[in-house]
Amino acid sequence: MRKRNESVTVEHERAAAAAAVPGPLDKGCSLRRSLRLPAAAAEGMKRPLGRRYGLWFRLRKLILWLLGMYIAIPFLVKLCPAIQAKLVFLNFVRVPYFIDLKRPQDQGLNHTCNYYLQPEEDVTIGVWHTVPAALWKNARGKDQLWFEEALGSSHPVILYLHGNAGTRGGDHRVELYKVLSSLGYHVVTFDYRGWGDSIGSPSERGMTYDALHVFDWIKARSGDNPVYIWGHSLGTGVATNLVRRLCERETPPDALILESPFTNIREEARSHPFSIYRYFPGFDWFFLDPITTSGIKFANDENVKYISCSLLILHAEDDPVVPFHLGKKLYNIAATSRSFRDYKVQFVPFHTDLGYRHKYIYRSPELPRILR
């Protein structure tokens, strides 16, 4: 019995040893099996590769989409010139938001009255009238009639024509009203049709007509007081349109002040630092011709040849919106124009180190002396 058990045990051991040593056929298979990576490790390698491939695919898709948009936009602008007009006016950008234009006192203008005038049927424009510092105390609690009569007091009046985007309640505009008021000026400003709370559709003709209506409204109340016209940025185009028209009818203002002016809207659009398409083939055809098609010219360089009143140009060298060289070029055109031979033409640059850029010239301590 014992012998039989021992033989069985020996047989089992031999079988185990034979299983442990691979035969010639199994050798390659077991080697292959031993070289095969565990499932978890293989999955771990696949994951970063898949993630990398997915990221590249999404990035390539985004680049193709941006490239398609970049190419499509010029054709879209060419087919719909109204888009380019909107980009010139930017009247849909109402900054600062959430202010009540009926309440200028909310912007720190306690000596300002809000009016509404009607230049044409179906057009209403919002107007602010800020009185000089000498009248601040008397102005408190007064009604519109008092403010209108105050225009006849012995203080000069500035009609301020703002640029594109925003409203008459823009921060830098409000600060300028305060400065001019402290210097003894009445300041009358308004939002063109389509801006702020003014009703109507924007156009160069409409903006110019609105300015003419407000100028006549001022002159009817200001008596013999001097009236100056101050235009800023796009408002310089409105200002020269207006003053040319006034000179043609022989009722020129006492002076014209242009802050950050350009020569004409085509040159401004071509020189604008935000124009990412300026080197695009056919830039003029795609972008500038639609502006002209929309009736937008703002030809300051042409207008100054027909203006006969004193001219002051203010421009900061570090202006990022209207390049300094355009203001200088406009001055050179005006200075050599026959229409200005009996009037003073002055160009005042502000050095880059001052940091006045496009809309902070009002901060200059030299401004009172310059205006005098």
CSV table of C-alpha atoms in Angstrom, one decimal, residues 117-300:
chain,number,residue,atom,x,y,z
A,117,LEU,CA,-35.3,119.1,-29.0
A,118,GLN,CA,-37.0,118.0,-32.3
A,119,PRO,CA,-34.8,118.8,-35.4
A,120,GLU,CA,-37.2,116.9,-37.7
A,121,GLU,CA,-40.4,115.1,-37.6
A,122,ASP,CA,-40.0,111.6,-35.9
A,123,VAL,CA,-36.5,112.7,-34.6
A,124,THR,CA,-36.0,113.8,-31.0
A,125,ILE,CA,-32.5,114.4,-29.5
A,126,GLY,CA,-31.5,114.6,-25.8
A,127,VAL,CA,-29.5,117.7,-24.8
A,128,TRP,CA,-27.5,118.7,-21.7
A,129,HIS,CA,-26.8,122.3,-20.8
A,130,THR,CA,-24.2,123.0,-18.2
A,131,VAL,CA,-23.9,126.6,-16.9
A,132,PRO,CA,-20.6,128.3,-16.0
A,133,ALA,CA,-19.2,128.0,-12.5
A,134,ALA,CA,-20.3,131.5,-11.6
A,135,LEU,CA,-23.9,130.4,-12.0
A,136,TRP,CA,-23.7,127.1,-10.2
A,137,LYS,CA,-25.4,128.4,-7.0
A,138,ASN,CA,-28.2,130.1,-8.8
A,139,ALA,CA,-28.8,127.1,-11.0
A,140,ARG,CA,-29.9,124.8,-8.2
A,141,GLY,CA,-33.6,123.8,-8.5
A,142,LYS,CA,-34.2,125.9,-11.5
A,143,ASP,CA,-36.3,124.8,-14.5
A,144,GLN,CA,-35.6,124.6,-18.2
A,145,LEU,CA,-36.8,128.2,-18.9
A,146,TRP,CA,-34.2,129.6,-16.4
A,147,PHE,CA,-31.4,127.6,-18.1
A,148,GLU,CA,-32.5,128.8,-21.6
A,149,GLU,CA,-32.5,132.4,-20.4
A,150,ALA,CA,-29.1,131.9,-18.8
A,151,LEU,CA,-27.6,131.4,-22.3
A,152,GLY,CA,-28.0,135.2,-22.7
A,153,SER,CA,-25.7,135.9,-19.7
A,154,SER,CA,-22.3,137.4,-20.5
A,155,HIS,CA,-20.5,134.0,-20.8
A,156,PRO,CA,-19.3,132.3,-24.0
A,157,VAL,CA,-21.0,129.1,-25.1
A,158,ILE,CA,-19.3,125.9,-26.3
A,159,LEU,CA,-21.3,123.4,-28.4
A,160,TYR,CA,-19.7,120.1,-27.8
A,161,LEU,CA,-20.0,117.3,-30.5
A,162,HIS,CA,-18.9,114.0,-29.1
A,163,GLY,CA,-17.4,111.0,-31.0
A,164,ASN,CA,-18.8,107.6,-31.8
A,165,ALA,CA,-19.9,105.1,-29.1
A,166,GLY,CA,-21.3,106.0,-25.7
A,167,THR,CA,-23.6,108.8,-24.9
A,168,ARG,CA,-23.4,112.4,-23.7
A,169,GLY,CA,-23.0,110.9,-20.2
A,170,GLY,CA,-19.6,109.3,-21.0
A,171,ASP,CA,-17.1,109.6,-18.2
A,172,HIS,CA,-14.4,111.5,-20.1
A,173,ARG,CA,-17.1,113.8,-21.6
A,174,VAL,CA,-18.6,114.6,-18.3
A,175,GLU,CA,-15.1,115.5,-16.9
A,176,LEU,CA,-14.6,117.9,-19.9
A,177,TYR,CA,-17.9,119.6,-19.3
A,178,LYS,CA,-16.8,120.2,-15.7
A,179,VAL,CA,-13.4,121.7,-16.8
A,180,LEU,CA,-15.0,124.0,-19.4
A,181,SER,CA,-17.7,125.0,-16.9
A,182,SER,CA,-15.1,125.9,-14.3
A,183,LEU,CA,-13.4,128.1,-17.0
A,184,GLY,CA,-16.5,130.1,-17.4
A,185,TYR,CA,-18.2,128.5,-20.4
A,186,HIS,CA,-21.8,127.4,-21.0
A,187,VAL,CA,-21.5,123.8,-22.4
A,188,VAL,CA,-24.3,122.5,-24.6
A,189,THR,CA,-24.0,118.9,-25.7
A,190,PHE,CA,-26.4,116.3,-27.2
A,191,ASP,CA,-26.7,112.8,-28.5
A,192,TYR,CA,-27.2,112.5,-32.2
A,193,ARG,CA,-30.2,110.7,-33.5
A,194,GLY,CA,-29.8,107.0,-32.7
A,195,TRP,CA,-27.4,107.6,-29.8
A,196,GLY,CA,-28.4,107.4,-26.1
A,197,ASP,CA,-32.0,108.3,-25.6
A,198,SER,CA,-32.3,110.2,-28.9
A,199,ILE,CA,-34.8,108.9,-31.4
A,200,GLY,CA,-34.0,108.3,-35.1
A,201,SER,CA,-31.6,106.4,-37.3
A,202,PRO,CA,-27.9,107.6,-37.5
A,203,SER,CA,-26.4,109.0,-40.7
A,204,GLU,CA,-23.8,111.6,-41.5
A,205,ARG,CA,-26.5,113.9,-42.9
A,206,GLY,CA,-28.7,113.4,-39.9
A,207,MET,CA,-25.9,114.1,-37.4
A,208,THR,CA,-24.9,117.3,-39.2
A,209,TYR,CA,-28.6,118.5,-39.3
A,210,ASP,CA,-29.0,117.8,-35.6
A,211,ALA,CA,-25.8,119.9,-34.8
A,212,LEU,CA,-27.2,122.7,-37.0
A,213,HIS,CA,-30.5,122.6,-35.2
A,214,VAL,CA,-28.8,122.9,-31.8
A,215,PHE,CA,-26.5,125.7,-33.0
A,216,ASP,CA,-29.5,127.7,-34.2
A,217,TRP,CA,-31.3,127.0,-30.9
A,218,ILE,CA,-28.3,128.4,-29.0
A,219,LYS,CA,-27.9,131.4,-31.2
A,220,ALA,CA,-31.6,132.3,-30.7
A,221,ARG,CA,-31.0,132.5,-27.0
A,222,SER,CA,-27.3,133.6,-26.5
A,223,GLY,CA,-27.6,137.1,-28.0
A,224,ASP,CA,-24.1,138.5,-28.8
A,225,ASN,CA,-22.2,136.0,-26.7
A,226,PRO,CA,-19.4,134.1,-28.5
A,227,VAL,CA,-20.3,130.6,-29.6
A,228,TYR,CA,-17.5,128.1,-30.2
A,229,ILE,CA,-17.9,124.6,-31.7
A,230,TRP,CA,-15.8,121.8,-30.2
A,231,GLY,CA,-15.7,118.4,-31.9
A,232,HIS,CA,-13.9,115.3,-30.7
A,233,SER,CA,-12.9,112.2,-32.8
A,234,LEU,CA,-15.8,111.3,-35.1
A,235,GLY,CA,-17.4,114.6,-33.8
A,236,THR,CA,-14.7,116.5,-35.6
A,237,GLY,CA,-16.3,115.3,-38.9
A,238,VAL,CA,-19.7,116.6,-37.7
A,239,ALA,CA,-18.1,119.8,-36.6
A,240,THR,CA,-16.4,120.6,-39.9
A,241,ASN,CA,-19.6,119.7,-41.8
A,242,LEU,CA,-21.5,122.1,-39.6
A,243,VAL,CA,-19.0,125.0,-39.7
A,244,ARG,CA,-18.6,124.7,-43.5
A,245,ARG,CA,-22.4,125.0,-43.8
A,246,LEU,CA,-22.5,127.9,-41.4
A,247,CYS,CA,-19.7,129.7,-43.3
A,248,GLU,CA,-21.6,129.2,-46.6
A,249,ARG,CA,-24.7,130.9,-45.2
A,250,GLU,CA,-22.4,133.6,-43.6
A,251,THR,CA,-23.1,132.8,-40.0
A,252,PRO,CA,-19.8,131.3,-38.9
A,253,PRO,CA,-19.1,130.5,-35.2
A,254,ASP,CA,-16.5,132.5,-33.3
A,255,ALA,CA,-14.0,129.6,-33.4
A,256,LEU,CA,-13.7,125.9,-34.2
A,257,ILE,CA,-11.9,123.4,-31.9
A,258,LEU,CA,-11.0,120.0,-33.1
A,259,GLU,CA,-9.8,117.4,-30.6
A,260,SER,CA,-8.1,114.3,-32.0
A,261,PRO,CA,-9.2,114.9,-35.6
A,262,PHE,CA,-8.6,112.9,-38.8
A,263,THR,CA,-8.5,113.9,-42.4
A,264,ASN,CA,-11.4,111.8,-43.7
A,265,ILE,CA,-13.1,108.6,-42.7
A,266,ARG,CA,-11.4,106.5,-45.4
A,267,GLU,CA,-7.9,107.5,-44.2
A,268,GLU,CA,-9.0,107.0,-40.6
A,269,ALA,CA,-10.3,103.5,-41.3
A,270,ARG,CA,-7.2,102.6,-43.1
A,271,SER,CA,-4.9,103.9,-40.3
A,272,HIS,CA,-7.0,102.6,-37.4
A,273,PRO,CA,-4.9,100.4,-35.2
A,274,PHE,CA,-7.8,98.0,-34.6
A,275,SER,CA,-8.2,97.3,-38.3
A,276,ILE,CA,-7.0,93.8,-38.6
A,277,TYR,CA,-7.8,93.7,-42.3
A,278,ARG,CA,-5.7,96.7,-43.4
A,279,TYR,CA,-3.2,94.3,-45.2
A,280,PHE,CA,-6.0,92.1,-46.6
A,281,PRO,CA,-6.0,92.0,-50.4
A,282,GLY,CA,-8.7,94.4,-51.8
A,283,PHE,CA,-9.1,96.2,-48.4
A,284,ASP,CA,-10.4,99.4,-50.0
A,285,TRP,CA,-12.9,97.5,-52.1
A,286,PHE,CA,-14.1,95.3,-49.3
A,287,PHE,CA,-14.2,97.8,-46.4
A,288,LEU,CA,-13.7,101.4,-47.5
A,289,ASP,CA,-16.0,101.5,-50.6
A,290,PRO,CA,-19.0,100.2,-48.5
A,291,ILE,CA,-18.5,103.2,-46.1
A,292,THR,CA,-18.7,105.6,-49.1
A,293,THR,CA,-21.7,103.7,-50.4
A,294,SER,CA,-23.4,104.3,-47.1
A,295,GLY,CA,-23.0,108.1,-47.6
A,296,ILE,CA,-20.3,108.4,-44.9
A,297,LYS,CA,-17.4,110.7,-45.8
A,298,PHE,CA,-16.7,113.0,-42.9
A,299,ALA,CA,-14.2,114.8,-45.2
A,300,ASN,CA,-12.4,117.2,-42.7
